[in-house]
């Protein structure tokens, strides 16, 4: 906002909001070229209730011909001082990460019989085309032909890029560089990655600490014992965040401790900078050397974040993460094949310290591991673990992602939902018996550590995708990744 205000912008508002007339001012509109957005913009220049003196319109993609006609026939036409199509229909999240900012696409793509699938695929292709145009790339497009929706997007994207080329012959004509490749996959290609708790710093922070829009909100204690809210922005403006975000959580804690110790030794010679530095000691050191408060505060921020994640891991998450890796790879940390997913997950599913959300993720992994075997036993387990109906539906919806592990509800009959209702009739006495059994099993289990493997913990999706990619294109059943990959 500071950068925007420095350019002379006095007010920023959402397109959908009602506005008070400001006839002495000109407005800048930055919007997606949809009929809905254009209609709202034109309403601001209705002859009976005009809001601004004039408009400068910047579109994030090409304006379709039907909307060009609508604009030309509108009374607002005479108030438009400039109109520019800018191919930026994507949202950069990091230097190498972007999103199409289209959260509804998941539901539209996978829900059986959902309306708007065609429009959704066209929009995704259009947005991907703006990315390619922005980068000056006309890539080789590859996709999994077994998934109709994905192939449709690939064809739509190719047509858009061909249009770009016809309109601008100089587009992507750099002969000196290798041709890039764009691989389009659907979420059903790799269901495991988003279910497994990743143990690198950035992944754990976003998974466990409720980050919203890259902002971490928490309550801090003042010197007088009071509470006040604080916010930490996690983005690439913080070099330390960029350096640490993909590292294993324990390594982050150790590295930040060493940074604090080295900083203290070079700046303040403080004896408090021991290797067993705590957050409390770190804040005390900040008070002792106020001239370096800014640098130490950044270290304290990441030390606190990493330590909070580590505490959650040790307070019940450790066994859960280990079980997830066993199910994802199909083998234990010692390399032994996992024969029974039920024996592995039951003690965790009946652990009251584990939340419903984590249990749902574990049960999804269990169902994927078993590949649909013993559905009736799994249906009973859903009831005994007391999974609420809404979360139970999430488990059933795995069928919509193209996995035969779950029988869908529409037209299949005798699916898990019906079996779960029958299992409810077995009564509370049976539940107590299962809980006693799970408690005994919990105490007899072996304990170990989650192996990091030779390459260390990287983003799980990177490892799984690399090992599954070729098999998917050859239409083979994807092999499970090895434990060292995970």
Short mmCIF file of C-alpha atoms in Angstrom, two decimals:
data_model
loop_
_atom_site.label_atom_id
_atom_site.label_comp_id
_atom_site.label_asym_id
_atom_site.label_seq_id
_atom_site.Cartn_x
_atom_site.Cartn_y
_atom_site.Cartn_z
CA UNK A 1 0.00 0.00 0.00
CA UNK A 2 2.90 2.35 0.69
CA UNK A 3 4.19 1.83 -2.86
CA UNK A 4 0.71 2.43 -4.28
CA UNK A 5 0.16 5.60 -2.27
CA UNK A 6 3.56 6.96 -3.35
CA UNK A 7 2.26 7.00 -6.95
CA UNK A 8 -0.55 9.37 -6.07
CA UNK A 9 -3.29 6.78 -5.51
CA UNK A 10 -5.49 8.01 -2.67
CA UNK A 11 -7.95 5.13 -2.27
CA UNK A 12 -8.02 1.40 -3.08
CA UNK A 13 -11.38 -0.43 -3.19
CA UNK A 14 -12.75 -3.76 -4.33
CA UNK A 15 -14.69 -3.72 -7.59
CA UNK A 16 -17.72 -5.29 -5.91
CA UNK A 17 -18.10 -2.55 -3.25
CA UNK A 18 -20.67 0.26 -3.39
CA UNK A 19 -18.92 3.59 -3.90
CA UNK A 20 -19.68 7.20 -3.16
CA UNK A 21 -19.55 9.61 -6.14
CA UNK A 22 -16.18 11.34 -6.64
CA UNK A 23 -16.73 13.18 -9.91
CA UNK A 24 -13.51 15.17 -9.61
CA UNK A 25 -11.36 12.04 -9.74
CA UNK A 26 -10.39 9.52 -12.39
CA UNK A 27 -10.38 5.82 -11.48
CA UNK A 28 -7.96 3.04 -12.44
CA UNK A 29 -9.59 -0.38 -12.91
CA UNK A 30 -7.45 -3.53 -12.75
CA UNK A 31 -9.65 -6.56 -13.40
CA UNK A 32 -10.12 -9.92 -15.04
CA UNK A 33 -11.98 -9.51 -18.39
CA UNK A 34 -15.14 -11.36 -17.34
CA UNK A 35 -18.71 -10.28 -17.98
CA UNK A 36 -19.29 -9.91 -14.24
CA UNK A 37 -16.32 -7.59 -13.76
CA UNK A 38 -17.09 -5.52 -16.85
CA UNK A 39 -20.74 -5.11 -15.78
CA UNK A 40 -19.69 -3.78 -12.35
CA UNK A 41 -17.26 -1.36 -13.93
CA UNK A 42 -19.89 -0.06 -16.38
CA UNK A 43 -22.34 0.48 -13.51
CA UNK A 44 -19.95 3.09 -12.08
CA UNK A 45 -20.55 5.17 -15.22
CA UNK A 46 -24.30 4.81 -15.52
CA UNK A 47 -25.80 8.10 -16.72
CA UNK A 48 -28.23 8.18 -13.79
CA UNK A 49 -25.51 7.62 -11.16
CA UNK A 50 -21.95 8.25 -12.27
CA UNK A 51 -19.23 7.65 -9.66
CA UNK A 52 -16.01 8.93 -11.29
CA UNK A 53 -14.91 11.57 -13.77
CA UNK A 54 -13.23 9.01 -16.06
CA UNK A 55 -11.76 5.49 -16.19
CA UNK A 56 -8.41 3.92 -17.08
CA UNK A 57 -9.01 0.18 -17.57
CA UNK A 58 -6.28 -2.45 -17.31
CA UNK A 59 -7.37 -6.01 -18.14
CA UNK A 60 -5.43 -9.09 -17.02
CA UNK A 61 -6.14 -10.88 -20.31
CA UNK A 62 -7.66 -10.31 -23.72
CA UNK A 63 -11.20 -8.92 -23.73
CA UNK A 64 -13.49 -11.41 -25.56
CA UNK A 65 -15.23 -10.03 -28.71
CA UNK A 66 -18.69 -10.26 -27.13
CA UNK A 67 -17.54 -8.03 -24.25
CA UNK A 68 -15.84 -5.62 -26.67
CA UNK A 69 -19.24 -5.15 -28.30
CA UNK A 70 -20.89 -4.66 -24.90
CA UNK A 71 -18.33 -2.00 -24.01
CA UNK A 72 -18.73 -0.19 -27.34
CA UNK A 73 -22.51 -0.03 -26.93
CA UNK A 74 -22.35 1.18 -23.33
CA UNK A 75 -22.82 4.84 -22.28
CA UNK A 76 -19.61 4.40 -20.29
CA UNK A 77 -17.57 4.33 -23.51
CA UNK A 78 -17.13 8.10 -23.61
CA UNK A 79 -15.65 8.15 -20.09
CA UNK A 80 -12.90 5.61 -20.79
CA UNK A 81 -9.61 7.48 -21.23
CA UNK A 82 -7.45 4.37 -21.77
CA UNK A 83 -7.81 0.59 -22.04
CA UNK A 84 -4.95 -1.87 -22.01
CA UNK A 85 -4.82 -5.68 -22.12
CA UNK A 86 -1.96 -6.96 -19.93
CA UNK A 87 -1.24 -10.67 -19.94
CA UNK A 88 -0.84 -11.23 -16.22
CA UNK A 89 -3.71 -13.58 -15.37
CA UNK A 90 -1.72 -15.29 -12.62
CA UNK A 91 -0.57 -14.43 -9.11
CA UNK A 92 3.14 -14.76 -8.24
CA UNK A 93 3.47 -16.16 -4.72
CA UNK A 94 7.25 -16.55 -4.72
CA UNK A 95 10.07 -16.11 -7.22
CA UNK A 96 9.43 -19.63 -8.57
CA UNK A 97 5.84 -20.23 -7.46
CA UNK A 98 2.62 -18.90 -8.92
CA UNK A 99 -1.08 -19.58 -8.55
CA UNK A 100 -4.05 -18.98 -10.81
CA UNK A 101 -6.01 -17.83 -7.73
CA UNK A 102 -8.96 -20.00 -8.74
CA UNK A 103 -9.81 -22.10 -5.64
CA UNK A 104 -13.17 -23.19 -7.03
CA UNK A 105 -11.48 -25.08 -9.87
CA UNK A 106 -10.81 -28.13 -7.66
CA UNK A 107 -14.52 -28.61 -6.92
CA UNK A 108 -15.57 -27.87 -10.50
CA UNK A 109 -13.02 -30.26 -11.98
CA UNK A 110 -13.67 -33.27 -9.75
CA UNK A 111 -17.31 -33.04 -8.60
CA UNK A 112 -19.50 -35.41 -10.64
CA UNK A 113 -22.07 -33.51 -12.70
CA UNK A 114 -20.91 -30.05 -11.57
CA UNK A 115 -21.95 -27.19 -13.84
CA UNK A 116 -19.40 -24.81 -15.28
CA UNK A 117 -16.65 -27.34 -16.08
CA UNK A 118 -16.24 -26.07 -19.64
CA UNK A 119 -15.93 -22.44 -18.54
CA UNK A 120 -13.50 -23.50 -15.79
CA UNK A 121 -11.19 -25.32 -18.24
CA UNK A 122 -11.25 -22.36 -20.63
CA UNK A 123 -10.34 -19.95 -17.83
CA UNK A 124 -7.43 -22.13 -16.66
CA UNK A 125 -6.12 -22.38 -20.23
CA UNK A 126 -6.46 -18.60 -20.65
CA UNK A 127 -4.58 -17.90 -17.42
CA UNK A 128 -1.80 -20.34 -18.28
CA UNK A 129 -1.55 -18.70 -21.69
CA UNK A 130 -0.99 -15.30 -20.03
CA UNK A 131 1.85 -16.84 -18.03
CA UNK A 132 3.50 -18.18 -21.19
CA UNK A 133 2.99 -14.83 -22.96
CA UNK A 134 4.46 -12.95 -20.00
CA UNK A 135 7.54 -15.21 -20.01
CA UNK A 136 7.81 -15.15 -23.81
CA UNK A 137 7.53 -18.95 -23.97
CA UNK A 138 5.73 -21.24 -26.43
CA UNK A 139 6.38 -24.53 -24.64
CA UNK A 140 5.92 -28.13 -25.65
CA UNK A 141 2.71 -29.07 -23.82
CA UNK A 142 2.45 -32.51 -22.24
CA UNK A 143 -0.44 -34.03 -20.29
CA UNK A 144 -1.92 -37.30 -19.10
CA UNK A 145 -4.28 -38.30 -21.92
CA UNK A 146 -6.11 -40.69 -19.59
CA UNK A 147 -7.76 -37.70 -17.91
CA UNK A 148 -10.20 -36.00 -20.30
CA UNK A 149 -10.35 -32.68 -18.49
CA UNK A 150 -6.59 -32.28 -18.45
CA UNK A 151 -6.32 -32.98 -22.18
CA UNK A 152 -9.05 -30.40 -22.85
CA UNK A 153 -7.04 -27.75 -20.98
CA UNK A 154 -3.91 -28.68 -22.93
CA UNK A 155 -5.73 -28.27 -26.28
CA UNK A 156 -7.29 -24.95 -25.20
CA UNK A 157 -3.90 -23.66 -24.08
CA UNK A 158 -2.27 -24.64 -27.38
CA UNK A 159 -4.98 -22.79 -29.34
CA UNK A 160 -4.48 -19.64 -27.25
CA UNK A 161 -0.73 -19.72 -27.81
CA UNK A 162 -1.29 -20.19 -31.55
CA UNK A 163 -3.50 -17.07 -31.45
CA UNK A 164 -0.73 -15.16 -29.68
CA UNK A 165 1.70 -16.25 -32.37
CA UNK A 166 -0.61 -15.10 -35.18
CA UNK A 167 -1.19 -11.72 -33.55
CA UNK A 168 2.49 -11.22 -32.73
CA UNK A 169 4.89 -13.14 -35.02
CA UNK A 170 7.80 -12.11 -32.79
CA UNK A 171 6.32 -14.05 -29.85
CA UNK A 172 8.70 -16.79 -28.58
CA UNK A 173 11.17 -16.48 -31.46
CA UNK A 174 14.36 -16.64 -29.39
CA UNK A 175 16.38 -19.26 -31.25
CA UNK A 176 19.20 -19.22 -28.72
CA UNK A 177 17.44 -21.02 -25.90
CA UNK A 178 16.08 -24.52 -25.44
CA UNK A 179 12.36 -25.05 -25.86
CA UNK A 180 10.62 -25.28 -22.50
CA UNK A 181 8.10 -27.97 -21.53
CA UNK A 182 4.82 -27.49 -19.71
CA UNK A 183 3.42 -30.59 -17.96
CA UNK A 184 -0.26 -30.39 -16.99
CA UNK A 185 -1.39 -32.81 -14.28
CA UNK A 186 -4.54 -33.09 -12.18
CA UNK A 187 -4.58 -33.54 -8.41
CA UNK A 188 -5.63 -37.17 -8.83
CA UNK A 189 -2.19 -37.84 -10.31
CA UNK A 190 -0.66 -37.56 -6.82
CA UNK A 191 -3.10 -37.63 -3.91
CA UNK A 192 -0.48 -38.62 -1.34
CA UNK A 193 1.60 -35.41 -1.24
CA UNK A 194 -0.99 -33.03 0.27
CA UNK A 195 -1.98 -35.65 2.88
CA UNK A 196 1.49 -36.26 4.33
CA UNK A 197 2.84 -33.79 6.89
CA UNK A 198 6.05 -32.40 5.40
CA UNK A 199 8.81 -31.73 7.95
CA UNK A 200 10.56 -28.81 6.28
CA UNK A 201 10.26 -25.36 7.86
CA UNK A 202 7.91 -23.58 5.44
CA UNK A 203 5.62 -26.59 5.02
CA UNK A 204 5.30 -27.12 8.79
CA UNK A 205 4.62 -23.44 9.48
CA UNK A 206 1.79 -23.31 6.93
CA UNK A 207 0.42 -26.72 7.93
CA UNK A 208 0.43 -26.31 11.71
CA UNK A 209 0.26 -22.60 12.56
CA UNK A 210 -2.81 -21.36 10.69
CA UNK A 211 -1.06 -19.00 8.25
CA UNK A 212 -3.49 -16.83 6.26
CA UNK A 213 -2.33 -14.76 3.28
CA UNK A 214 1.30 -15.29 4.33
CA UNK A 215 0.65 -13.65 7.72
CA UNK A 216 1.30 -15.39 11.04
CA UNK A 217 -0.76 -13.86 13.88
CA UNK A 218 0.01 -14.61 17.50
CA UNK A 219 -0.24 -13.17 21.03
CA UNK A 220 2.92 -11.87 22.67
CA UNK A 221 3.46 -11.25 26.38
CA UNK A 222 4.59 -7.79 27.48
CA UNK A 223 6.95 -7.03 30.37
CA UNK A 224 3.96 -6.36 32.63
CA UNK A 225 2.42 -9.74 31.84
CA UNK A 226 -0.20 -8.38 29.47
CA UNK A 227 -1.05 -9.72 26.02
CA UNK A 228 -0.95 -7.98 22.68
CA UNK A 229 -1.36 -9.31 19.15
CA UNK A 230 1.50 -9.37 16.67
CA UNK A 231 1.77 -10.25 13.01
CA UNK A 232 4.68 -11.67 11.04
CA UNK A 233 4.69 -11.50 7.22
CA UNK A 234 6.36 -14.54 5.63
CA UNK A 235 7.52 -13.60 2.16
CA UNK A 236 10.66 -13.12 0.10
CA UNK A 237 11.31 -9.66 1.52
CA UNK A 238 12.88 -11.55 4.44
CA UNK A 239 16.20 -13.07 3.25
CA UNK A 240 16.37 -15.34 6.31
CA UNK A 241 12.98 -16.86 5.46
CA UNK A 242 14.18 -17.55 1.90
CA UNK A 243 17.36 -19.18 3.23
CA UNK A 244 15.63 -21.41 5.80
CA UNK A 245 12.20 -22.27 4.39
CA UNK A 246 13.06 -25.56 2.64
CA UNK A 247 15.31 -26.94 5.39
CA UNK A 248 14.44 -29.69 7.89
CA UNK A 249 12.83 -28.22 11.02
CA UNK A 250 15.51 -29.41 13.46
CA UNK A 251 18.24 -28.00 11.21
CA UNK A 252 16.47 -24.62 11.23
CA UNK A 253 16.43 -24.49 15.03
CA UNK A 254 20.12 -25.39 15.20
CA UNK A 255 21.10 -22.88 12.51
CA UNK A 256 19.16 -20.02 14.10
CA UNK A 257 20.77 -20.78 17.47
CA UNK A 258 24.19 -20.65 15.86
CA UNK A 259 23.28 -17.37 14.13
CA UNK A 260 22.20 -15.83 17.43
CA UNK A 261 25.34 -17.07 19.17
CA UNK A 262 27.57 -15.75 16.40
CA UNK A 263 25.75 -12.42 16.33
CA UNK A 264 26.03 -12.04 20.10
CA UNK A 265 29.72 -12.96 20.10
CA UNK A 266 30.52 -10.40 17.41
CA UNK A 267 28.31 -7.56 18.63
CA UNK A 268 27.68 -7.76 22.35
CA UNK A 269 29.93 -10.49 23.78
CA UNK A 270 26.85 -11.53 25.74
CA UNK A 271 27.26 -14.63 27.94
CA UNK A 272 23.59 -15.45 27.43
CA UNK A 273 24.21 -16.72 23.91
CA UNK A 274 24.73 -20.35 24.80
CA UNK A 275 23.82 -23.19 22.49
CA UNK A 276 20.72 -23.99 24.59
CA UNK A 277 19.35 -20.53 23.84
CA UNK A 278 15.59 -20.28 24.56
CA UNK A 279 13.09 -17.77 23.20
CA UNK A 280 12.93 -16.13 26.64
CA UNK A 281 16.73 -15.67 26.73
CA UNK A 282 16.71 -14.35 23.20
CA UNK A 283 14.16 -11.67 24.05
CA UNK A 284 16.23 -10.76 27.11
CA UNK A 285 19.27 -10.33 24.89
CA UNK A 286 17.28 -8.02 22.59
CA UNK A 287 16.63 -5.76 25.60
CA UNK A 288 20.32 -5.79 26.53
CA UNK A 289 21.49 -4.69 23.08
CA UNK A 290 18.73 -2.39 21.79
CA UNK A 291 20.97 -0.99 19.03
CA UNK A 292 20.75 -4.38 17.31
CA UNK A 293 17.07 -4.92 18.03
CA UNK A 294 16.03 -5.12 14.37
CA UNK A 295 18.53 -7.89 13.48
CA UNK A 296 17.88 -9.87 16.65
CA UNK A 297 14.11 -9.54 16.28
CA UNK A 298 14.27 -11.27 12.88
CA UNK A 299 16.26 -14.12 14.40
CA UNK A 300 13.86 -14.30 17.36
CA UNK A 301 10.90 -14.47 14.98
CA UNK A 302 12.20 -17.51 13.11
CA UNK A 303 13.50 -19.15 16.25
CA UNK A 304 10.05 -18.84 17.82
CA UNK A 305 8.28 -20.14 14.68
CA UNK A 306 10.59 -23.14 14.32
CA UNK A 307 10.44 -23.96 18.03
CA UNK A 308 6.61 -23.81 18.00
CA UNK A 309 6.52 -26.28 15.10
CA UNK A 310 9.01 -28.53 16.86
CA UNK A 311 6.92 -28.53 20.05
CA UNK A 312 3.82 -29.54 18.09
CA UNK A 313 5.81 -32.32 16.45
CA UNK A 314 6.93 -33.67 19.82
CA UNK A 315 3.47 -33.30 21.39
CA UNK A 316 1.84 -36.13 19.44
CA UNK A 317 2.69 -35.34 15.82
CA UNK A 318 5.85 -37.46 15.75
CA UNK A 319 4.09 -40.86 15.65
CA UNK A 320 1.53 -39.49 13.20
CA UNK A 321 4.25 -38.31 10.77
CA UNK A 322 6.03 -41.66 11.02
CA UNK A 323 2.82 -43.57 10.23
CA UNK A 324 2.15 -41.28 7.26
CA UNK A 325 5.58 -41.97 5.81
CA UNK A 326 5.13 -45.71 6.32
CA UNK A 327 1.85 -45.62 4.39
CA UNK A 328 3.22 -43.32 1.67
CA UNK A 329 6.21 -45.56 0.98
CA UNK A 330 4.75 -48.96 1.88
CA UNK A 331 7.68 -49.79 4.15
CA UNK A 332 8.92 -49.06 7.67
CA UNK A 333 12.01 -47.02 8.51
CA UNK A 334 13.99 -50.29 8.68
CA UNK A 335 12.87 -51.26 5.15
CA UNK A 336 10.28 -53.85 6.20
CA UNK A 337 7.14 -54.10 4.07
CA UNK A 338 3.95 -52.77 5.69
CA UNK A 339 1.38 -55.59 5.61
CA UNK A 340 -1.46 -54.11 7.67
CA UNK A 341 -2.34 -50.43 7.54
CA UNK A 342 -4.98 -50.97 10.23
CA UNK A 343 -2.42 -52.12 12.80
CA UNK A 344 -0.28 -49.10 11.99
CA UNK A 345 -3.00 -46.44 12.24
CA UNK A 346 -5.40 -47.70 14.94
CA UNK A 347 -3.38 -46.49 17.98
CA UNK A 348 -3.09 -43.01 16.45
CA UNK A 349 -6.72 -42.77 15.37
CA UNK A 350 -7.89 -43.41 18.95
CA UNK A 351 -5.41 -40.95 20.45
CA UNK A 352 -7.42 -38.02 21.86
CA UNK A 353 -4.48 -35.64 21.40
CA UNK A 354 -4.71 -36.01 17.61
CA UNK A 355 -7.23 -33.69 15.96
CA UNK A 356 -10.00 -34.76 13.57
CA UNK A 357 -8.32 -33.07 10.58
CA UNK A 358 -5.11 -35.06 11.10
CA UNK A 359 -7.09 -38.28 11.57
CA UNK A 360 -8.97 -37.70 8.31
CA UNK A 361 -5.69 -37.27 6.45
CA UNK A 362 -4.31 -40.45 8.00
CA UNK A 363 -7.44 -42.42 7.12
CA UNK A 364 -7.23 -41.22 3.53
CA UNK A 365 -3.65 -42.47 3.35
CA UNK A 366 -4.76 -45.76 4.90
CA UNK A 367 -7.48 -46.17 2.28
CA UNK A 368 -5.07 -45.36 -0.56
CA UNK A 369 -2.55 -47.83 0.85
CA UNK A 370 -5.08 -50.66 1.13
CA UNK A 371 -6.44 -49.89 -2.38
CA UNK A 372 -10.02 -50.42 -1.33
CA UNK A 373 -9.59 -53.73 0.49
CA UNK A 374 -11.80 -54.52 3.50
CA UNK A 375 -14.16 -51.60 2.93
CA UNK A 376 -16.62 -52.79 5.55
CA UNK A 377 -13.95 -52.87 8.26
CA UNK A 378 -12.87 -49.39 7.25
CA UNK A 379 -16.48 -48.18 7.42
CA UNK A 380 -16.75 -49.41 11.00
CA UNK A 381 -13.48 -47.71 11.85
CA UNK A 382 -14.86 -44.35 10.62
CA UNK A 383 -17.72 -44.70 13.09
CA UNK A 384 -15.58 -45.75 16.03
CA UNK A 385 -13.10 -42.94 15.54
CA UNK A 386 -16.15 -40.63 15.55
CA UNK A 387 -15.37 -38.79 12.33
CA UNK A 388 -18.09 -36.10 11.83
CA UNK A 389 -20.33 -36.45 8.74
CA UNK A 390 -18.75 -33.51 6.88
CA UNK A 391 -15.20 -34.86 7.29
CA UNK A 392 -16.46 -38.38 6.50
CA UNK A 393 -17.60 -37.05 3.14
CA UNK A 394 -14.08 -35.82 2.47
CA UNK A 395 -12.80 -39.38 2.80
CA UNK A 396 -15.51 -40.69 0.48
CA UNK A 397 -14.73 -38.01 -2.08
CA UNK A 398 -11.39 -39.67 -2.83
CA UNK A 399 -13.43 -41.64 -5.36
CA UNK A 400 -13.96 -38.42 -7.33
CA UNK A 401 -10.21 -38.12 -7.85
CA UNK A 402 -10.21 -41.31 -9.90
CA UNK A 403 -9.05 -43.70 -7.19
CA UNK A 404 -10.87 -47.07 -7.02
CA UNK A 405 -9.99 -47.28 -3.32
CA UNK A 406 -13.35 -45.75 -2.41
CA UNK A 407 -16.79 -46.51 -3.78
CA UNK A 408 -18.55 -43.30 -4.70
CA UNK A 409 -22.02 -42.48 -3.43
CA UNK A 410 -23.71 -41.77 -6.74
CA UNK A 411 -25.24 -44.88 -8.25
CA UNK A 412 -22.82 -47.33 -6.64
CA UNK A 413 -24.71 -48.61 -3.58
CA UNK A 414 -23.29 -50.39 -0.55
CA UNK A 415 -20.52 -47.78 -0.31
CA UNK A 416 -18.67 -46.78 2.81
CA UNK A 417 -21.37 -44.28 3.80
CA UNK A 418 -24.04 -46.98 4.03
CA UNK A 419 -21.72 -49.40 5.77
CA UNK A 420 -20.82 -46.70 8.30
CA UNK A 421 -24.50 -46.25 9.17
CA UNK A 422 -24.81 -49.97 9.81
CA UNK A 423 -21.69 -49.95 11.95
CA UNK A 424 -23.23 -47.29 14.21
CA UNK A 425 -25.74 -49.85 15.46
CA UNK A 426 -23.05 -51.92 17.15
CA UNK A 427 -23.16 -49.65 20.22
CA UNK A 428 -20.88 -47.87 22.61
CA UNK A 429 -19.72 -51.03 24.38
CA UNK A 430 -17.92 -52.27 21.29
CA UNK A 431 -16.24 -48.83 20.93
CA UNK A 432 -14.83 -49.05 24.45
CA UNK A 433 -13.47 -52.50 23.68
CA UNK A 434 -11.68 -51.21 20.58
CA UNK A 435 -10.23 -48.29 22.57
CA UNK A 436 -8.78 -50.65 25.20
CA UNK A 437 -7.26 -52.74 22.41
CA UNK A 438 -5.76 -49.66 20.76
CA UNK A 439 -4.24 -48.55 24.06
CA UNK A 440 -2.47 -51.89 24.49
CA UNK A 441 -1.24 -51.75 20.90
CA UNK A 442 0.05 -48.22 21.43
CA UNK A 443 2.30 -49.27 24.32
CA UNK A 444 3.72 -52.26 22.43
CA UNK A 445 4.74 -50.37 19.29
CA UNK A 446 8.35 -49.70 18.45
CA UNK A 447 9.51 -46.11 18.44
CA UNK A 448 11.95 -44.61 15.98
CA UNK A 449 12.78 -41.54 13.97
CA UNK A 450 11.63 -40.38 10.57
CA UNK A 451 14.63 -40.99 8.34
CA UNK A 452 15.73 -38.02 6.28
CA UNK A 453 17.37 -40.05 3.54
CA UNK A 454 20.50 -39.11 1.63
CA UNK A 455 19.10 -35.95 0.07
CA UNK A 456 17.33 -34.71 3.22
CA UNK A 457 13.73 -33.60 3.44
CA UNK A 458 12.70 -31.74 0.30
CA UNK A 459 9.13 -30.88 -0.63
CA UNK A 460 7.37 -34.24 -0.77
CA UNK A 461 5.57 -33.42 -3.99
CA UNK A 462 8.93 -33.04 -5.72
CA UNK A 463 10.04 -36.55 -4.74
CA UNK A 464 6.75 -38.29 -5.42
CA UNK A 465 6.14 -36.56 -8.74
CA UNK A 466 9.62 -37.39 -10.01
CA UNK A 467 9.17 -41.12 -9.36
CA UNK A 468 5.59 -41.33 -10.65
CA UNK A 469 5.82 -39.19 -13.77
CA UNK A 470 7.06 -41.71 -16.35
CA UNK A 471 4.76 -44.49 -15.14
CA UNK A 472 1.73 -42.23 -15.43
CA UNK A 473 2.46 -41.28 -19.03
CA UNK A 474 2.94 -44.94 -19.92
CA UNK A 475 -0.43 -45.72 -18.31
CA UNK A 476 1.15 -48.07 -15.77
CA UNK A 477 0.12 -48.33 -12.13
CA UNK A 478 2.47 -45.83 -10.38
CA UNK A 479 4.95 -47.56 -8.04
CA UNK A 480 5.19 -46.34 -4.48
CA UNK A 481 8.16 -44.03 -3.89
CA UNK A 482 11.00 -45.50 -1.83
CA UNK A 483 11.39 -44.34 1.73
CA UNK A 484 14.63 -42.56 0.95
CA UNK A 485 12.80 -40.46 -1.66
CA UNK A 486 10.19 -39.39 0.88
#
